[in-house]
Tab-separated table of C-alpha atoms in Angstrom:
chain	number	residue	atom	x	y	z
A	1	UNK	CA	0.000	0.000	0.000
A	2	UNK	CA	2.966	2.312	0.621
A	3	UNK	CA	4.026	2.204	-3.042
A	4	UNK	CA	0.498	2.907	-4.273
A	5	UNK	CA	0.095	5.696	-1.751
A	6	UNK	CA	3.274	7.419	-2.882
A	7	UNK	CA	2.426	6.923	-6.553
A	8	UNK	CA	-1.061	8.416	-6.314
A	9	UNK	CA	0.220	11.210	-4.077
A	10	UNK	CA	2.675	12.132	-6.838
A	11	UNK	CA	-0.142	12.082	-9.398
A	12	UNK	CA	-2.306	14.385	-7.284
A	13	UNK	CA	0.695	16.611	-6.623
A	14	UNK	CA	1.279	16.912	-10.367
A	15	UNK	CA	-2.371	17.804	-10.926
A	16	UNK	CA	-1.943	20.566	-8.351
A	17	UNK	CA	0.886	22.183	-10.326
A	18	UNK	CA	-1.273	25.204	-11.337
A	19	UNK	CA	-2.070	25.751	-7.646
A	20	UNK	CA	1.621	25.473	-6.742
A	21	UNK	CA	2.401	28.134	-9.351
A	22	UNK	CA	-0.388	30.389	-8.102
A	23	UNK	CA	1.024	30.197	-4.604
A	24	UNK	CA	4.557	30.879	-5.851
A	25	UNK	CA	3.557	34.086	-7.692
A	26	UNK	CA	1.280	35.303	-4.898
A	27	UNK	CA	-2.111	34.743	-6.519
A	28	UNK	CA	-3.139	32.334	-3.768
A	29	UNK	CA	-3.445	35.359	-1.467
A	30	UNK	CA	-6.777	36.045	-3.193
A	31	UNK	CA	-8.180	32.864	-1.643
A	32	UNK	CA	-7.205	34.116	1.815
A	33	UNK	CA	-9.829	36.839	1.326
A	34	UNK	CA	-12.459	34.250	0.407
A	35	UNK	CA	-11.482	31.634	2.991
A	36	UNK	CA	-13.111	33.428	5.979
A	37	UNK	CA	-16.488	33.186	4.225
A	38	UNK	CA	-15.922	29.463	3.531
A	39	UNK	CA	-14.850	28.792	7.099
A	40	UNK	CA	-17.817	30.716	8.469
A	41	UNK	CA	-20.149	28.316	6.629
A	42	UNK	CA	-18.153	25.248	7.599
A	43	UNK	CA	-17.981	26.296	11.266
A	44	UNK	CA	-21.764	26.332	11.569
A	45	UNK	CA	-21.950	22.687	10.478
A	46	UNK	CA	-18.927	21.699	12.559
A	47	UNK	CA	-20.416	23.213	15.717
A	48	UNK	CA	-23.720	21.423	15.208
A	49	UNK	CA	-22.015	18.044	14.906
A	50	UNK	CA	-19.445	18.671	17.654
A	51	UNK	CA	-21.645	20.656	20.037
A	52	UNK	CA	-21.566	18.078	22.839
A	53	UNK	CA	-17.814	17.531	22.494
A	54	UNK	CA	-17.090	21.258	22.621
A	55	UNK	CA	-19.455	21.807	25.531
A	56	UNK	CA	-17.733	19.026	27.460
A	57	UNK	CA	-14.254	20.346	26.591
A	58	UNK	CA	-14.888	23.918	27.705
A	59	UNK	CA	-16.990	23.041	30.756
A	60	UNK	CA	-13.896	23.206	32.987
A	61	UNK	CA	-12.612	26.562	31.723
A	62	UNK	CA	-13.842	28.422	34.800
A	63	UNK	CA	-11.774	26.166	37.048
A	64	UNK	CA	-8.623	27.876	35.798
A	65	UNK	CA	-9.428	31.469	36.661
A	66	UNK	CA	-7.528	33.081	39.495
A	67	UNK	CA	-9.406	33.031	42.844
A	68	UNK	CA	-11.796	35.979	42.965
A	69	UNK	CA	-10.652	37.142	39.537
A	70	UNK	CA	-11.921	37.202	35.970
A	71	UNK	CA	-11.011	34.383	33.576
A	72	UNK	CA	-8.616	35.716	30.937
A	73	UNK	CA	-8.539	33.577	27.791
A	74	UNK	CA	-6.523	33.859	24.607
A	75	UNK	CA	-7.621	31.986	21.500
A	76	UNK	CA	-5.035	31.108	18.871
A	77	UNK	CA	-6.502	31.204	15.367
A	78	UNK	CA	-9.921	32.412	16.483
A	79	UNK	CA	-11.178	32.532	12.889
A	80	UNK	CA	-14.861	33.452	12.860
A	81	UNK	CA	-15.318	33.039	16.628
A	82	UNK	CA	-16.938	29.609	16.463
A	83	UNK	CA	-15.934	28.821	20.064
A	84	UNK	CA	-17.323	31.963	21.689
A	85	UNK	CA	-20.704	30.481	22.559
A	86	UNK	CA	-18.981	27.868	24.738
A	87	UNK	CA	-17.006	30.321	26.890
A	88	UNK	CA	-18.262	31.176	30.409
A	89	UNK	CA	-20.062	34.506	30.999
A	90	UNK	CA	-17.805	37.401	31.948
A	91	UNK	CA	-14.739	35.790	30.421
A	92	UNK	CA	-12.177	38.250	29.014
A	93	UNK	CA	-11.168	37.134	25.518
A	94	UNK	CA	-8.062	38.023	23.504
A	95	UNK	CA	-8.428	36.979	19.868
A	96	UNK	CA	-5.514	36.205	17.561
A	97	UNK	CA	-5.406	35.151	13.920
A	98	UNK	CA	-2.821	35.637	11.150
A	99	UNK	CA	-5.570	36.382	8.599
A	100	UNK	CA	-6.936	39.946	9.058
A	101	UNK	CA	-9.858	39.209	6.727
A	102	UNK	CA	-11.589	37.256	9.512
A	103	UNK	CA	-12.359	40.472	11.384
A	104	UNK	CA	-15.724	41.052	9.658
A	105	UNK	CA	-17.077	37.637	10.690
A	106	UNK	CA	-15.400	37.851	14.081
A	107	UNK	CA	-17.197	41.126	14.816
A	108	UNK	CA	-20.508	39.497	13.909
A	109	UNK	CA	-19.842	36.646	16.323
A	110	UNK	CA	-18.816	39.068	19.060
A	111	UNK	CA	-22.149	40.846	18.716
A	112	UNK	CA	-23.964	37.509	19.004
A	113	UNK	CA	-22.049	36.579	22.176
A	114	UNK	CA	-22.406	39.628	24.386
A	115	UNK	CA	-21.852	37.505	27.512
A	116	UNK	CA	-18.095	37.859	26.893
A	117	UNK	CA	-15.700	40.773	27.302
A	118	UNK	CA	-13.478	41.212	24.263
A	119	UNK	CA	-10.122	42.827	24.983
A	120	UNK	CA	-8.483	42.958	21.564
A	121	UNK	CA	-7.911	41.285	18.195
A	122	UNK	CA	-4.286	40.657	17.300
A	123	UNK	CA	-3.179	39.839	13.767
A	124	UNK	CA	-0.551	37.312	14.804
A	125	UNK	CA	0.492	33.744	14.111
A	126	UNK	CA	0.543	31.110	16.820
A	127	UNK	CA	4.312	30.912	16.520
A	128	UNK	CA	4.845	34.597	17.300
A	129	UNK	CA	2.665	36.277	19.923
A	130	UNK	CA	5.387	38.560	21.216
A	131	UNK	CA	2.930	41.341	22.095
A	132	UNK	CA	1.371	39.087	24.755
A	133	UNK	CA	3.209	39.105	28.076
A	134	UNK	CA	4.611	36.036	29.793
A	135	UNK	CA	2.377	34.313	32.386
A	136	UNK	CA	-0.510	36.666	31.545
A	137	UNK	CA	-3.529	34.462	30.687
A	138	UNK	CA	-5.457	31.747	32.519
A	139	UNK	CA	-6.320	29.682	29.452
A	140	UNK	CA	-5.246	29.322	25.838
A	141	UNK	CA	-7.658	27.766	23.360
A	142	UNK	CA	-6.612	26.215	20.052
A	143	UNK	CA	-9.138	24.320	17.905
A	144	UNK	CA	-8.526	23.159	14.327
A	145	UNK	CA	-5.417	25.345	14.171
A	146	UNK	CA	-2.393	23.123	14.807
A	147	UNK	CA	-3.076	21.470	11.435
A	148	UNK	CA	-2.043	24.638	9.602
A	149	UNK	CA	0.591	26.410	11.705
A	150	UNK	CA	4.141	26.382	10.348
A	151	UNK	CA	5.500	24.914	13.574
A	152	UNK	CA	3.412	23.020	16.120
A	153	UNK	CA	6.319	22.929	18.570
A	154	UNK	CA	6.860	26.703	18.462
A	155	UNK	CA	3.119	27.385	18.780
A	156	UNK	CA	2.983	25.213	21.893
A	157	UNK	CA	6.046	26.974	23.302
A	158	UNK	CA	4.296	30.312	22.852
A	159	UNK	CA	1.125	28.992	24.483
A	160	UNK	CA	3.176	27.695	27.405
A	161	UNK	CA	4.985	31.041	27.718
A	162	UNK	CA	1.881	33.225	27.950
A	163	UNK	CA	0.016	30.884	30.314
A	164	UNK	CA	0.305	31.676	33.999
A	165	UNK	CA	1.510	28.810	36.208
A	166	UNK	CA	-1.482	26.537	36.723
A	167	UNK	CA	-3.174	27.799	33.563
A	168	UNK	CA	-4.404	25.419	30.866
A	169	UNK	CA	-4.122	24.884	27.125
A	170	UNK	CA	-7.390	23.574	25.613
A	171	UNK	CA	-7.293	21.819	22.241
A	172	UNK	CA	-9.507	20.058	19.709
A	173	UNK	CA	-7.662	19.007	16.559
A	174	UNK	CA	-8.044	16.599	13.663
A	175	UNK	CA	-4.997	14.370	13.240
A	176	UNK	CA	-3.477	11.618	11.126
A	177	UNK	CA	-5.389	8.350	10.945
A	178	UNK	CA	-4.130	4.908	11.956
A	179	UNK	CA	-1.449	3.790	9.439
A	180	UNK	CA	-3.286	0.516	8.842
A	181	UNK	CA	-6.464	2.279	7.660
A	182	UNK	CA	-7.651	3.428	4.248
A	183	UNK	CA	-8.237	6.852	5.802
A	184	UNK	CA	-4.460	7.091	6.304
A	185	UNK	CA	-3.938	6.129	2.652
A	186	UNK	CA	-6.288	8.804	1.301
A	187	UNK	CA	-5.056	11.451	3.731
A	188	UNK	CA	-1.597	11.140	2.182
A	189	UNK	CA	-2.844	10.855	-1.398
A	190	UNK	CA	-5.169	13.869	-1.230
A	191	UNK	CA	-3.010	16.046	1.046
A	192	UNK	CA	-1.635	18.231	-1.807
A	193	UNK	CA	-5.066	19.470	-2.880
A	194	UNK	CA	-6.425	19.561	0.685
A	195	UNK	CA	-3.608	21.957	1.578
A	196	UNK	CA	-5.021	24.583	-0.776
A	197	UNK	CA	-8.663	23.966	0.019
A	198	UNK	CA	-7.955	24.341	3.749
A	199	UNK	CA	-5.618	27.339	3.535
A	200	UNK	CA	-2.522	25.400	4.569
A	201	UNK	CA	-4.292	22.600	6.444
A	202	UNK	CA	-2.344	19.335	6.732
A	203	UNK	CA	-4.269	16.181	7.628
A	204	UNK	CA	-1.160	14.025	8.096
A	205	UNK	CA	0.091	15.514	11.379
A	206	UNK	CA	0.761	13.486	14.530
A	207	UNK	CA	-0.145	16.435	16.744
A	208	UNK	CA	-0.488	14.341	19.891
A	209	UNK	CA	3.261	13.643	19.881
A	210	UNK	CA	4.015	17.373	20.026
A	211	UNK	CA	1.622	17.828	22.935
A	212	UNK	CA	3.256	14.975	24.807
A	213	UNK	CA	6.665	16.594	24.325
A	214	UNK	CA	5.619	20.192	25.080
A	215	UNK	CA	6.605	20.184	28.740
A	216	UNK	CA	3.203	20.649	30.374
A	217	UNK	CA	2.913	19.386	33.942
A	218	UNK	CA	-0.315	17.505	33.191
A	219	UNK	CA	-1.890	16.334	29.941
A	220	UNK	CA	-5.416	14.994	29.582
A	221	UNK	CA	-6.022	13.857	26.019
A	222	UNK	CA	-8.411	11.525	24.224
A	223	UNK	CA	-8.434	10.190	20.663
A	224	UNK	CA	-11.954	10.284	19.228
A	225	UNK	CA	-13.720	9.640	15.932
A	226	UNK	CA	-15.604	12.752	14.826
A	227	UNK	CA	-18.745	12.487	12.629
A	228	UNK	CA	-17.051	13.772	9.451
A	229	UNK	CA	-15.515	12.434	6.247
A	230	UNK	CA	-12.512	10.130	6.601
A	231	UNK	CA	-10.010	12.942	5.923
A	232	UNK	CA	-10.772	14.678	9.219
A	233	UNK	CA	-12.499	11.958	11.221
A	234	UNK	CA	-9.636	11.221	13.668
A	235	UNK	CA	-9.479	13.910	16.376
A	236	UNK	CA	-7.726	14.551	19.658
A	237	UNK	CA	-9.365	16.551	22.429
A	238	UNK	CA	-8.341	17.632	25.903
A	239	UNK	CA	-6.317	20.116	27.901
A	240	UNK	CA	-2.801	20.505	29.273
A	241	UNK	CA	-1.843	22.313	32.473
A	242	UNK	CA	1.282	24.455	32.789
């Protein structure tokens, strides 16, 4: 199966040559303006199917606020604000995303979730959040983001840096399938075209290994099967404490 997988991956990669060229000359940047609209539509469906999982994940957020204080949360790659409805009332939210074109949809979601206090929106990648102080937030949230960052390890280092001692990193990510499965086969074959469709998304990442090596004092993580197509069915969900 390995030979066939590599062969068909090369075929798909060759078919993606026009997309490779568009990215090389900068034309792919046009899609980054359209992608927020696509993700806004996709997020509605995703939240409906993963509502219970997200509700369960974020139920413990309030446990990480400082005694007598307000929960301060930073979300990496906030996108259209699909997680806002799950955050506890009164929570102070710092939003970050490398794509400034999300702001229109983010503002709409902010208006729909007035139970939160929004501090600021930073145009920043997960690997470089230098404008956020060390040990300054109670929780960092990252959902469906580690699949597209340039460096998972550096993003986790940044999350660890800005978390106060005892704070938590919450995650929900799709990951690579079991190597013995057909899902694994098609993830590798279709990855070249999926990369462009998902604005840099890679479905072949073993994200759990990076979390295990990130130096958190406690890691609670589960592998689950999400109700989606085989490409993004395998997920990991949980939180890690600094």
